[in-house]
Coordinates of C-alpha atoms in Angstrom, one line a residue:
Chain A
X166 CA 93.6 32.9 19.3
X167 CA 92.7 32.6 23.0
X168 CA 90.5 35.6 23.4
X169 CA 88.0 37.2 21.0
X170 CA 88.2 40.4 23.1
X171 CA 90.6 41.3 25.8
X172 CA 90.5 44.6 27.8
X173 CA 93.5 45.3 30.0
X174 CA 93.5 47.8 32.8
X175 CA 90.6 50.0 31.5
X176 CA 89.8 53.2 33.3
X177 CA 87.1 55.7 32.5
X178 CA 86.3 59.0 34.2
X179 CA 83.6 61.5 33.5
X180 CA 85.0 64.6 35.1
X181 CA 85.4 63.8 38.7
X182 CA 83.4 60.5 38.6
X183 CA 85.4 57.4 38.0
X184 CA 83.0 55.1 36.2
X185 CA 85.5 52.3 35.7
X186 CA 88.6 51.4 37.8
X187 CA 91.3 49.1 36.5
X188 CA 88.9 46.8 34.7
X189 CA 90.3 43.6 33.1
X190 CA 87.7 41.9 31.0
X191 CA 87.9 39.2 28.3
X192 CA 85.6 37.1 26.1
X193 CA 86.6 33.8 24.5
X194 CA 85.4 32.6 21.2
X195 CA 82.1 30.9 21.5
X196 CA 81.6 32.0 25.1
X197 CA 78.5 33.6 26.7
X198 CA 79.6 36.1 29.3
X199 CA 76.9 37.3 31.6
X200 CA 77.5 40.8 32.9
X201 CA 75.8 41.3 36.1
X202 CA 75.6 44.4 38.3
X203 CA 73.3 47.0 39.7
X204 CA 72.1 50.1 37.8
X205 CA 75.0 52.5 37.8
X206 CA 77.6 49.8 38.5
X207 CA 79.5 50.5 35.3
X208 CA 78.0 47.8 33.0
X209 CA 76.9 50.1 30.3
X210 CA 80.0 52.2 30.4
X211 CA 82.0 49.1 29.8
X212 CA 79.8 48.0 27.0
X213 CA 79.9 51.5 25.5
X214 CA 83.7 51.3 25.4
X215 CA 83.5 48.0 23.6
X216 CA 81.2 49.4 21.0
X217 CA 83.4 52.5 20.5
X218 CA 80.8 54.9 21.9
X219 CA 83.1 55.9 24.8
X220 CA 86.8 56.3 24.7
X221 CA 88.7 54.8 27.7
X222 CA 91.2 56.9 29.6
X223 CA 94.7 56.6 28.4
X224 CA 96.8 53.7 29.9
X225 CA 94.4 50.8 29.1
X226 CA 94.6 48.4 26.2
X227 CA 92.0 46.7 24.0
X228 CA 92.8 43.7 22.0
X229 CA 90.6 42.1 19.3
X230 CA 91.7 38.6 18.3
X231 CA 95.1 39.3 19.8
X232 CA 95.5 42.4 17.7
X233 CA 95.9 45.7 19.7
X234 CA 93.3 48.3 18.7
X235 CA 94.5 51.8 18.9
X236 CA 91.4 53.8 18.5
X237 CA 87.9 52.3 18.5
X238 CA 85.1 54.1 17.0
X239 CA 81.5 53.0 16.6
X240 CA 81.9 52.3 12.8
X241 CA 85.2 50.5 13.5
X242 CA 83.6 48.3 16.1
X243 CA 80.9 47.3 13.7
X244 CA 83.4 46.5 11.0
X245 CA 85.3 44.2 13.5
X246 CA 82.0 42.3 14.0
X247 CA 80.7 43.8 17.3
X248 CA 77.0 44.2 17.3
X249 CA 74.7 45.5 20.0
X250 CA 71.1 44.4 20.3
X251 CA 69.0 47.0 22.2
X252 CA 65.8 46.1 23.8
X253 CA 63.7 49.1 22.6
X254 CA 65.4 50.7 19.8
X255 CA 66.3 47.8 17.6
X256 CA 63.4 47.5 15.2
X257 CA 61.1 49.6 13.0
X258 CA 57.8 48.3 14.3
X259 CA 55.6 49.1 11.3
X260 CA 57.9 47.7 8.7
X261 CA 58.1 44.1 7.5
X262 CA 60.4 41.5 8.9
X263 CA 62.6 41.5 5.9
X264 CA 63.0 45.2 5.9
X265 CA 64.1 45.1 9.5
X266 CA 66.6 42.2 9.0
X267 CA 68.3 44.2 6.2
X268 CA 67.8 47.7 7.7
X269 CA 70.7 49.9 6.7
X270 CA 72.4 47.0 4.8
X271 CA 70.0 46.3 2.1
X272 CA 71.1 43.9 -0.7
X273 CA 71.2 45.8 -3.9
X274 CA 71.5 45.2 -7.5
X275 CA 72.9 47.8 -9.9
X276 CA 72.2 51.6 -9.4
X277 CA 71.1 51.2 -5.8
X278 CA 68.0 49.2 -6.6
X279 CA 67.1 46.7 -3.8
X280 CA 67.1 43.1 -4.5
X281 CA 63.8 42.6 -2.8
X282 CA 63.2 39.0 -3.8
X283 CA 66.6 37.9 -2.5
X284 CA 66.1 39.7 0.8
X285 CA 62.6 38.0 1.2
X286 CA 64.0 34.6 0.5
X287 CA 67.0 35.1 2.8
X288 CA 64.5 36.2 5.5
X289 CA 62.3 33.2 5.0
X290 CA 65.4 30.9 5.4
X291 CA 66.4 32.7 8.5
X292 CA 62.9 32.5 9.9
X293 CA 62.7 28.7 9.3
X294 CA 66.3 28.0 10.5
X295 CA 67.4 30.4 13.3
X296 CA 64.1 31.9 14.4
X297 CA 62.0 28.7 14.2
X298 CA 58.9 30.1 12.6
X299 CA 57.4 27.3 10.7
X300 CA 53.8 28.4 10.5
X301 CA 52.9 29.5 7.0
X302 CA 50.9 32.3 8.4
X303 CA 54.0 34.2 9.3
X304 CA 55.8 35.5 6.2
X305 CA 58.7 37.8 5.7
X306 CA 56.1 40.4 4.8
X307 CA 54.5 40.5 8.3
X308 CA 54.9 43.7 10.1
X309 CA 57.2 43.5 13.2
X310 CA 54.5 45.1 15.4
X311 CA 52.4 42.0 15.1
X312 CA 55.0 39.9 16.8
X313 CA 55.6 39.3 20.5
X314 CA 58.5 40.8 22.5
X315 CA 60.6 37.6 22.4
X316 CA 60.1 37.2 18.7
X317 CA 61.2 40.7 18.1
X318 CA 64.3 40.2 20.2
X319 CA 64.9 37.1 18.0
X320 CA 64.7 39.2 14.9
X321 CA 67.2 41.6 16.2
X322 CA 69.6 38.8 17.2
X323 CA 69.1 37.0 13.9
X324 CA 70.0 40.2 12.1
X325 CA 73.3 40.4 14.0
X326 CA 74.0 36.8 13.2
X327 CA 73.2 37.2 9.6
X328 CA 75.7 40.0 9.2
X329 CA 78.5 38.0 10.7
X330 CA 78.8 39.6 14.0
X331 CA 81.6 38.0 16.0
X332 CA 80.6 39.4 19.3
X333 CA 77.0 40.1 20.1
X334 CA 76.1 42.3 23.0
X335 CA 72.6 41.9 24.4
X336 CA 71.7 44.9 26.5
X337 CA 69.0 43.7 29.0
X338 CA 67.3 41.6 26.3
X339 CA 64.7 40.2 28.7
X340 CA 63.5 43.4 30.2
X341 CA 59.8 43.6 30.3
X342 CA 59.3 40.1 28.9
X343 CA 57.1 37.3 30.3
X344 CA 58.6 33.9 31.4
X345 CA 57.8 32.2 28.0
X346 CA 59.1 35.1 26.1
X347 CA 62.4 35.1 28.1
X348 CA 62.7 31.5 27.3
X349 CA 62.5 32.3 23.6
X350 CA 65.2 34.9 23.9
X351 CA 67.4 32.2 25.7
X352 CA 66.8 29.9 22.7
X353 CA 68.1 32.6 20.4
X354 CA 71.2 33.1 22.6
X355 CA 72.0 29.5 22.3
X356 CA 71.9 29.9 18.6
X357 CA 74.6 32.5 18.9
X358 CA 76.9 29.9 20.5
X359 CA 75.9 27.2 18.0
X360 CA 77.1 29.6 15.3
X361 CA 80.4 29.8 17.1
X362 CA 80.0 33.5 18.0
X363 CA 80.6 35.1 21.4
X364 CA 78.0 37.0 23.4
X365 CA 78.0 39.4 26.2
X366 CA 74.6 39.2 28.1
X367 CA 73.9 42.3 30.3
X368 CA 71.3 42.1 32.9
X369 CA 70.7 42.9 36.5
X370 CA 68.6 39.8 37.1
X371 CA 70.6 36.8 38.1
X372 CA 67.9 34.4 37.2
X373 CA 68.0 35.5 33.6
X374 CA 71.8 35.4 33.3
X375 CA 72.6 32.2 35.2
X376 CA 70.9 29.7 32.9
X377 CA 72.6 31.0 29.6
X378 CA 76.0 32.3 30.7
X379 CA 79.2 30.1 30.7
X380 CA 80.8 32.7 32.8
X381 CA 79.3 35.4 35.1
X382 CA 81.2 38.7 35.7
X383 CA 80.0 40.8 38.5
X384 CA 80.5 44.5 38.2
X385 CA 80.1 46.7 41.2
X386 CA 81.0 50.4 41.8
X387 CA 83.1 50.7 38.6
X388 CA 85.3 47.6 39.2
X389 CA 85.1 43.9 38.5
X390 CA 84.0 42.5 41.9
X391 CA 84.5 38.9 40.8
X392 CA 83.7 36.3 38.2
X393 CA 82.6 32.7 38.1
X394 CA 82.4 30.0 35.7
X395 CA 79.1 28.3 36.0
X396 CA 80.5 24.9 36.8
X397 CA 82.2 26.2 40.0
X398 CA 79.2 27.9 41.6
X399 CA 75.5 27.1 42.1
X400 CA 72.8 29.6 41.7
X401 CA 72.2 29.7 45.5
X402 CA 75.9 30.4 46.3
X403 CA 75.9 33.0 43.6
X404 CA 72.9 34.9 45.1
X405 CA 74.6 34.7 48.5
X406 CA 77.7 36.3 47.2
X407 CA 75.8 38.9 45.4
X408 CA 74.1 40.1 48.6
X409 CA 77.6 40.4 50.1
X410 CA 78.8 42.5 47.2
X411 CA 75.8 44.7 47.5
X412 CA 76.6 45.3 51.1
X413 CA 80.4 45.5 51.1
X414 CA 81.5 46.0 47.6
X415 CA 83.8 43.0 47.8
X416 CA 83.3 39.4 47.0
X417 CA 84.8 36.6 49.0
X418 CA 86.6 35.1 46.1
X419 CA 89.0 32.8 47.9
X420 CA 87.8 29.6 46.3
X421 CA 85.8 30.5 43.2
X422 CA 87.6 33.1 41.2
X423 CA 87.7 31.4 37.8
X424 CA 90.1 33.5 35.9
X425 CA 92.7 33.9 38.5
Chain B
X169 CA 65.6 23.7 21.9
X170 CA 63.5 25.5 19.2
X171 CA 60.8 22.9 19.2
X172 CA 58.5 24.2 21.9
X173 CA 58.7 27.7 20.4
X174 CA 57.5 26.3 17.1
X175 CA 54.6 24.5 18.5
X176 CA 53.4 27.5 20.3
X177 CA 53.7 29.6 17.2
X178 CA 51.5 27.4 15.1
X179 CA 48.8 27.4 17.8
X180 CA 48.8 31.2 18.2
X181 CA 48.3 31.8 14.6
X182 CA 45.6 29.3 13.7
X183 CA 42.6 31.4 14.4
X184 CA 44.0 34.9 14.0
X185 CA 45.5 34.8 10.6
X186 CA 43.3 33.5 7.8
X187 CA 44.6 34.4 4.3
X188 CA 41.8 36.9 4.0
X189 CA 42.9 38.7 7.1
X190 CA 46.4 38.7 5.9
X191 CA 45.5 40.1 2.5
X192 CA 43.4 42.8 4.3
X193 CA 46.3 43.7 6.6
X194 CA 48.7 44.1 3.7
X195 CA 46.6 45.9 1.2
X196 CA 44.1 47.6 3.7
X197 CA 45.2 51.1 3.0
X198 CA 44.9 50.7 -0.8
X199 CA 41.6 48.9 -0.6
X200 CA 40.3 51.6 1.7
X201 CA 41.2 54.6 -0.5
X202 CA 39.8 52.8 -3.7
X203 CA 36.5 52.2 -1.8
X204 CA 36.4 55.8 -0.9
X205 CA 37.1 56.8 -4.4
X206 CA 34.2 54.6 -5.7
X207 CA 31.8 55.9 -3.1
X208 CA 32.6 59.5 -3.9
X209 CA 32.3 58.8 -7.6
X210 CA 29.0 57.0 -7.4
X211 CA 27.6 59.8 -5.1
X212 CA 28.4 62.3 -7.8
X213 CA 27.0 60.1 -10.6
X214 CA 23.8 59.9 -8.7
X215 CA 23.5 63.5 -7.7
X216 CA 24.8 65.1 -11.0
X217 CA 24.4 62.4 -13.7
X218 CA 24.5 64.7 -16.6
X219 CA 28.0 66.1 -15.5
X220 CA 29.6 62.9 -14.3
X221 CA 28.5 60.8 -17.2
X222 CA 30.0 63.0 -19.9
X223 CA 33.7 62.9 -20.7
X224 CA 34.3 66.5 -20.4
X225 CA 34.5 66.7 -16.6
X226 CA 37.2 63.9 -16.7
X227 CA 39.2 65.9 -19.0
X228 CA 38.9 68.9 -16.6
X229 CA 40.0 66.6 -13.8
X230 CA 43.1 65.6 -15.7
X231 CA 43.9 69.3 -16.3
X232 CA 43.5 70.6 -12.7
X233 CA 44.2 67.7 -10.4
X234 CA 47.9 67.2 -11.5
X235 CA 48.6 70.8 -10.3
X236 CA 48.5 69.6 -6.7
X237 CA 49.0 65.8 -7.3
X238 CA 52.4 66.4 -8.6
X239 CA 53.4 67.9 -5.2
X240 CA 51.3 65.6 -3.1
X241 CA 53.2 62.5 -4.4
X242 CA 56.7 63.6 -3.3
X243 CA 55.2 65.3 -0.2
X244 CA 54.1 61.8 0.8
X245 CA 57.7 60.8 1.1
X246 CA 58.4 63.7 3.6
X247 CA 55.4 62.7 5.6
X248 CA 56.4 59.1 5.7
X249 CA 59.8 60.2 6.9
X250 CA 58.0 61.7 9.8
X251 CA 58.4 65.3 8.7
X252 CA 56.1 68.0 7.2
X253 CA 56.5 70.6 4.5
X254 CA 54.2 73.6 4.4
X255 CA 56.5 75.8 2.3
X256 CA 55.9 74.2 -1.1
X257 CA 53.1 76.6 -2.0
X258 CA 55.5 79.5 -1.8
X259 CA 58.3 77.5 -3.6
X260 CA 55.8 77.2 -6.5
X261 CA 55.8 81.0 -7.0
X262 CA 59.4 81.4 -6.1
X263 CA 60.5 79.1 -8.9
X264 CA 58.3 80.8 -11.4
X265 CA 59.6 84.2 -10.2
X266 CA 63.1 83.1 -11.0
X267 CA 62.0 81.8 -14.3
X268 CA 60.5 85.2 -15.3
X269 CA 63.7 86.9 -14.0
X270 CA 66.1 84.6 -16.0
X271 CA 63.9 84.8 -19.0
X272 CA 64.2 88.6 -18.9
X273 CA 68.0 88.5 -18.6
X274 CA 68.8 85.8 -21.1
X275 CA 65.7 85.5 -23.4
X276 CA 66.2 81.7 -23.3
X277 CA 63.3 79.7 -22.1
X278 CA 65.5 76.6 -21.6
X279 CA 67.9 78.5 -19.3
X280 CA 65.0 80.0 -17.4
X281 CA 63.4 76.6 -16.9
X282 CA 66.7 75.1 -15.6
X283 CA 66.9 78.1 -13.2
X284 CA 63.4 77.4 -12.0
X285 CA 64.3 73.8 -11.1
X286 CA 67.5 75.0 -9.4
X287 CA 65.6 77.5 -7.5
X288 CA 63.2 74.8 -6.2
X289 CA 66.1 72.6 -5.4
X290 CA 67.7 75.3 -3.5
X291 CA 64.6 76.1 -1.4
X292 CA 64.1 72.4 -0.7
X293 CA 67.7 72.0 0.6
X294 CA 67.2 75.0 2.8
X295 CA 64.3 73.4 4.3
X296 CA 66.2 70.1 4.8
X297 CA 69.2 71.9 6.3
X298 CA 67.0 73.9 8.8
X299 CA 65.3 70.7 10.0
X300 CA 68.4 68.4 10.1
X301 CA 71.3 70.6 10.9
X302 CA 69.8 73.3 13.1
X303 CA 67.1 70.9 14.4
X304 CA 63.9 73.0 14.0
X305 CA 60.8 70.9 13.9
X306 CA 59.9 70.8 10.3
X307 CA 56.3 72.1 10.8
X308 CA 57.8 75.4 12.3
X309 CA 60.7 75.6 9.9
X310 CA 58.6 75.3 6.8
X311 CA 56.0 77.7 8.0
X312 CA 58.9 80.1 8.4
X313 CA 60.2 79.4 4.9
X314 CA 56.6 79.6 3.4
X315 CA 56.4 83.2 4.6
X316 CA 60.0 83.9 3.6
X317 CA 59.7 82.7 0.0
X318 CA 56.3 84.3 -0.4
X319 CA 58.1 87.6 0.8
X320 CA 61.0 87.1 -1.6
X321 CA 58.6 86.7 -4.5
X322 CA 56.7 89.9 -3.6
X323 CA 60.0 91.8 -3.3
X324 CA 61.4 90.3 -6.7
X325 CA 58.3 90.9 -8.6
X326 CA 57.1 94.1 -6.9
X327 CA 53.8 92.3 -6.4
X328 CA 52.9 92.3 -10.0
X329 CA 52.4 89.2 -12.3
X330 CA 53.9 88.6 -15.7
X331 CA 52.5 87.3 -19.0
X332 CA 54.0 84.0 -20.1
X333 CA 52.7 84.2 -23.7
X334 CA 56.2 84.2 -25.1
X335 CA 56.6 80.6 -24.1
X336 CA 53.4 79.4 -25.9
X337 CA 54.1 76.8 -28.5
X338 CA 57.7 76.2 -27.5
X339 CA 58.9 72.6 -26.8
X340 CA 59.1 73.2 -23.0
X341 CA 55.6 74.6 -22.9
X342 CA 54.3 71.7 -24.9
X343 CA 56.1 69.3 -22.7
X344 CA 54.6 70.8 -19.6
X345 CA 51.0 71.6 -20.5
X346 CA 50.5 70.5 -24.1
X347 CA 47.9 67.9 -25.1
X348 CA 48.4 64.3 -26.2
X349 CA 45.1 63.7 -27.9
X350 CA 42.7 64.6 -25.2
X351 CA 45.2 64.0 -22.3
X352 CA 47.0 67.1 -20.9
X353 CA 50.7 66.7 -20.5
X354 CA 50.6 67.4 -16.8
X355 CA 48.4 64.4 -16.3
X356 CA 51.2 62.3 -18.0
X357 CA 53.7 64.0 -15.7
X358 CA 51.6 63.0 -12.7
X359 CA 51.7 59.3 -13.7
X360 CA 55.4 59.5 -14.4
X361 CA 56.1 61.2 -11.0
X362 CA 53.9 58.6 -9.3
X363 CA 55.8 55.7 -10.9
X364 CA 59.1 57.3 -10.2
X365 CA 58.2 57.9 -6.5
X366 CA 56.9 54.4 -6.2
X367 CA 60.0 52.8 -7.5
X368 CA 62.2 55.1 -5.5
X369 CA 60.3 54.3 -2.2
X370 CA 59.8 50.6 -2.8
X371 CA 62.7 49.4 -4.9
X372 CA 65.8 51.6 -4.0
X373 CA 67.9 51.5 -1.0
X374 CA 67.8 55.3 -0.4
X375 CA 64.1 55.4 -0.8
X376 CA 63.6 52.4 1.5
X377 CA 65.4 54.3 4.3
X378 CA 62.6 56.9 4.2
X379 CA 60.2 54.3 5.8
X380 CA 62.7 53.2 8.4
X381 CA 63.5 56.8 9.5
X382 CA 59.8 57.7 9.9
X383 CA 59.1 54.5 11.8
X384 CA 62.0 54.4 14.3
X385 CA 64.7 57.0 13.8
X386 CA 66.9 55.7 16.6
X387 CA 67.1 52.3 15.3
X388 CA 67.7 53.6 11.7
X389 CA 70.6 55.6 13.0
X390 CA 72.0 52.7 15.0
X391 CA 71.9 50.4 11.9
X392 CA 74.0 52.8 10.0
X393 CA 71.3 54.7 7.9
X394 CA 72.5 58.2 7.1
X395 CA 69.3 59.8 8.6
X396 CA 70.3 63.4 8.0
X397 CA 71.1 63.0 4.3
X398 CA 67.9 61.1 3.6
X399 CA 65.8 63.7 5.2
X400 CA 67.5 66.6 3.3
X401 CA 67.0 64.5 0.1
X402 CA 63.2 64.2 0.5
X403 CA 62.8 67.9 1.3
X404 CA 65.0 68.7 -1.8
X405 CA 62.7 66.5 -4.0
X406 CA 59.6 68.3 -2.8
X407 CA 61.3 71.6 -3.5
X408 CA 62.0 70.6 -7.2
X409 CA 58.6 69.2 -7.6
X410 CA 56.9 72.4 -6.3
X411 CA 58.8 74.6 -8.7
X412 CA 58.0 72.2 -11.6
X413 CA 54.3 72.2 -10.6
X414 CA 54.3 76.0 -10.2
X415 CA 55.6 76.2 -13.8
X416 CA 52.8 73.9 -15.1
X417 CA 50.1 75.8 -13.2
X418 CA 51.4 79.1 -14.6
X419 CA 51.8 77.8 -18.2
X420 CA 48.3 76.4 -18.0
X421 CA 46.9 80.0 -17.7
X422 CA 49.9 81.5 -19.5
X423 CA 50.2 84.0 -16.7
X424 CA 52.3 84.2 -13.6
X425 CA 50.7 85.3 -10.4
X426 CA 52.9 86.2 -7.4
X427 CA 50.2 84.6 -5.2
X428 CA 50.3 81.4 -7.4
X429 CA 50.4 78.7 -4.7
X430 CA 47.8 80.2 -2.4
X431 CA 45.0 77.8 -3.3
X432 CA 47.0 74.5 -3.2
X433 CA 47.9 73.9 0.4
X434 CA 44.8 72.3 1.6
X435 CA 44.2 70.1 -1.5
X436 CA 47.7 68.8 -1.4
X437 CA 47.8 68.0 2.3
X438 CA 44.3 66.4 2.0
X439 CA 45.5 64.2 -0.8
X440 CA 48.5 62.9 1.3
X441 CA 46.4 62.2 4.4
X442 CA 43.3 60.9 2.7
X443 CA 45.7 58.5 0.9
X444 CA 46.4 56.8 4.1
X445 CA 49.8 58.3 4.9
X446 CA 50.4 58.3 8.7
X447 CA 50.8 61.7 10.3
X448 CA 53.3 60.0 12.6
X449 CA 55.5 58.7 9.8
X450 CA 56.6 55.2 8.8
X451 CA 53.4 54.4 6.9
X452 CA 52.0 55.5 3.6
X453 CA 51.7 54.6 0.0
X454 CA 52.2 56.5 -3.3
X455 CA 49.2 54.6 -4.8
X456 CA 47.0 56.0 -2.0
X457 CA 48.1 59.5 -2.5
X458 CA 47.6 59.1 -6.3
X459 CA 44.1 57.9 -6.0
X460 CA 43.2 60.3 -3.1
X461 CA 44.3 63.3 -5.2
X462 CA 41.8 62.5 -7.8
X463 CA 39.1 62.0 -5.0
X464 CA 40.0 65.5 -3.8
X465 CA 39.9 66.8 -7.4
X466 CA 36.5 65.2 -8.0
X467 CA 35.1 66.6 -4.9
X468 CA 35.9 70.1 -6.1
X469 CA 34.2 69.7 -9.4
X470 CA 31.5 67.5 -7.9
X471 CA 30.4 69.9 -5.2
X472 CA 29.6 72.6 -7.8
X473 CA 28.1 70.1 -10.2
X474 CA 25.9 68.9 -7.4
X475 CA 24.5 72.3 -6.9
X476 CA 26.4 73.5 -3.9
X477 CA 28.4 76.7 -4.0
X478 CA 32.2 76.6 -4.3
X479 CA 32.5 77.9 -0.7
X480 CA 31.7 74.4 0.4
X481 CA 35.0 73.0 -0.9
X482 CA 37.3 74.3 1.8
X483 CA 35.0 73.1 4.5
X484 CA 34.9 69.6 3.0
X485 CA 38.7 69.5 2.5
X486 CA 39.1 70.4 6.1
X487 CA 36.9 67.6 7.2
X488 CA 38.7 65.2 5.0
X489 CA 42.0 66.1 6.6
X490 CA 40.7 65.8 10.2
X491 CA 38.7 62.6 9.6
X492 CA 41.3 60.7 7.7
X493 CA 44.0 61.5 10.2
X494 CA 41.6 60.5 13.1
X495 CA 40.8 57.2 11.5
X496 CA 44.5 56.5 10.8
X497 CA 45.3 57.3 14.5
X498 CA 42.5 55.2 15.9
X499 CA 43.4 52.3 13.7
X500 CA 47.1 52.6 14.8
X501 CA 46.2 52.6 18.4
X502 CA 44.1 49.4 18.1
X503 CA 46.9 47.6 16.5
X504 CA 49.4 48.6 19.3

């Protein structure tokens, strides 16, 4: 299996507006792909097609682990193992950590009774291993609202990992977070790759994407304007090129187009 | 890479989270309501010792308090889910109206009782469907159904009551309002309903979703919780409970009044909010509502025993609703 996800020649129109034009996009196993682009560039449309929320126009193909997917719905995408972590809407703030980890997928014993003890213990394990909370003052029974933004994002990411997501999509996970908090989120993203999963990291801030991503895909005006593997481009060069994209809509990709 | 994060974490928590603070945070709502109950009780013992040191008044509480506590307990779940139901007072009378009707047709108290529960279920489902499928805010939808069912009852019964003497001494009557020693049956039902609601909310998957929906409906939906079905479920439960309670209240006086529910709205709501359930949803406990309903019940008896007229009760219930919701809201803001 070369690609976890491969999208070939994807188009999407909303009435007269062409949101995506001939997009080819792929994610390898264990890879962190940074999806970079201005607001309205088509990042979220692309992601919503991957999560089954939008249907692409006829003519394009989506492959999951080399299998062609005919029709992708939200629930099918989840079954495949595609999970999205949203910045604001991911957690129920006033509930405990374990309730949030197991939200909608509670472990049950017979007759729909919850296995509360098991969920607490599993959560404690996750907190010690993936989330890195070692203080005894933070227990699975703490309410999520008592935690910082980065820690909350960590809970949402951990939840996706626990339920065997193969591809985790992070939708602007660092929005509104401080530098330290952003660093925590980056730590969690590194856990994703450690676990052998893939990740799409969406942001419009190059400084957040560059340190984490193995490959950076730039979306502009509904098309893939270019992509770089991190070893072929420095941050300064990338910034330079992004200015050019913003002005002209095309990248000078003569030397650095990674997937060509 | 996780090391720096851990170090920071330990530092942050050192001074802010003593075990006592954690205990308070977790059980604060319950401790609060028990403290309120004790203060209210002591006040009455001091102001009217003769009444409040005799057993009789407590037997009276066990007789009357269940007649709204049995509805306040399931209503707590609706409020936790971020919704409101104001129609239960009319559903009480609507259920008993159906009971009287079916009893007249069939002569069977059992069939009439089953019809009563189904009538309550039906009215609850209508509430749920209006809120979920049509999308009317529950406050408005259930004010509408409150008037509607009250109107239906008046039309069915022509505005007149009916004697329920025929049921006296039957198994169903004894089950509902009989006496187990000195304890009225409705008191036992209240305990059963409280335990059932607690287990449902805290130990079952379906009940657990109620908290998630009230807290963050978007995330619950995104995580695959069937939000619509759960909301309809809690409205339906309140409907059945209201009809059941209406029956108990009517049996207690062996007479059916078409205006049966009129006095119960404020006491039921006051029990839910005094019990610490958030008016914004997501937070609340069955234990809190249980204790609070007896505080409300005691206030009713206590005001009269303390020498004030009964006219004071409504004023005080109103204050309790406003003050308890205000405290809740202010505490919530401080934590955010």
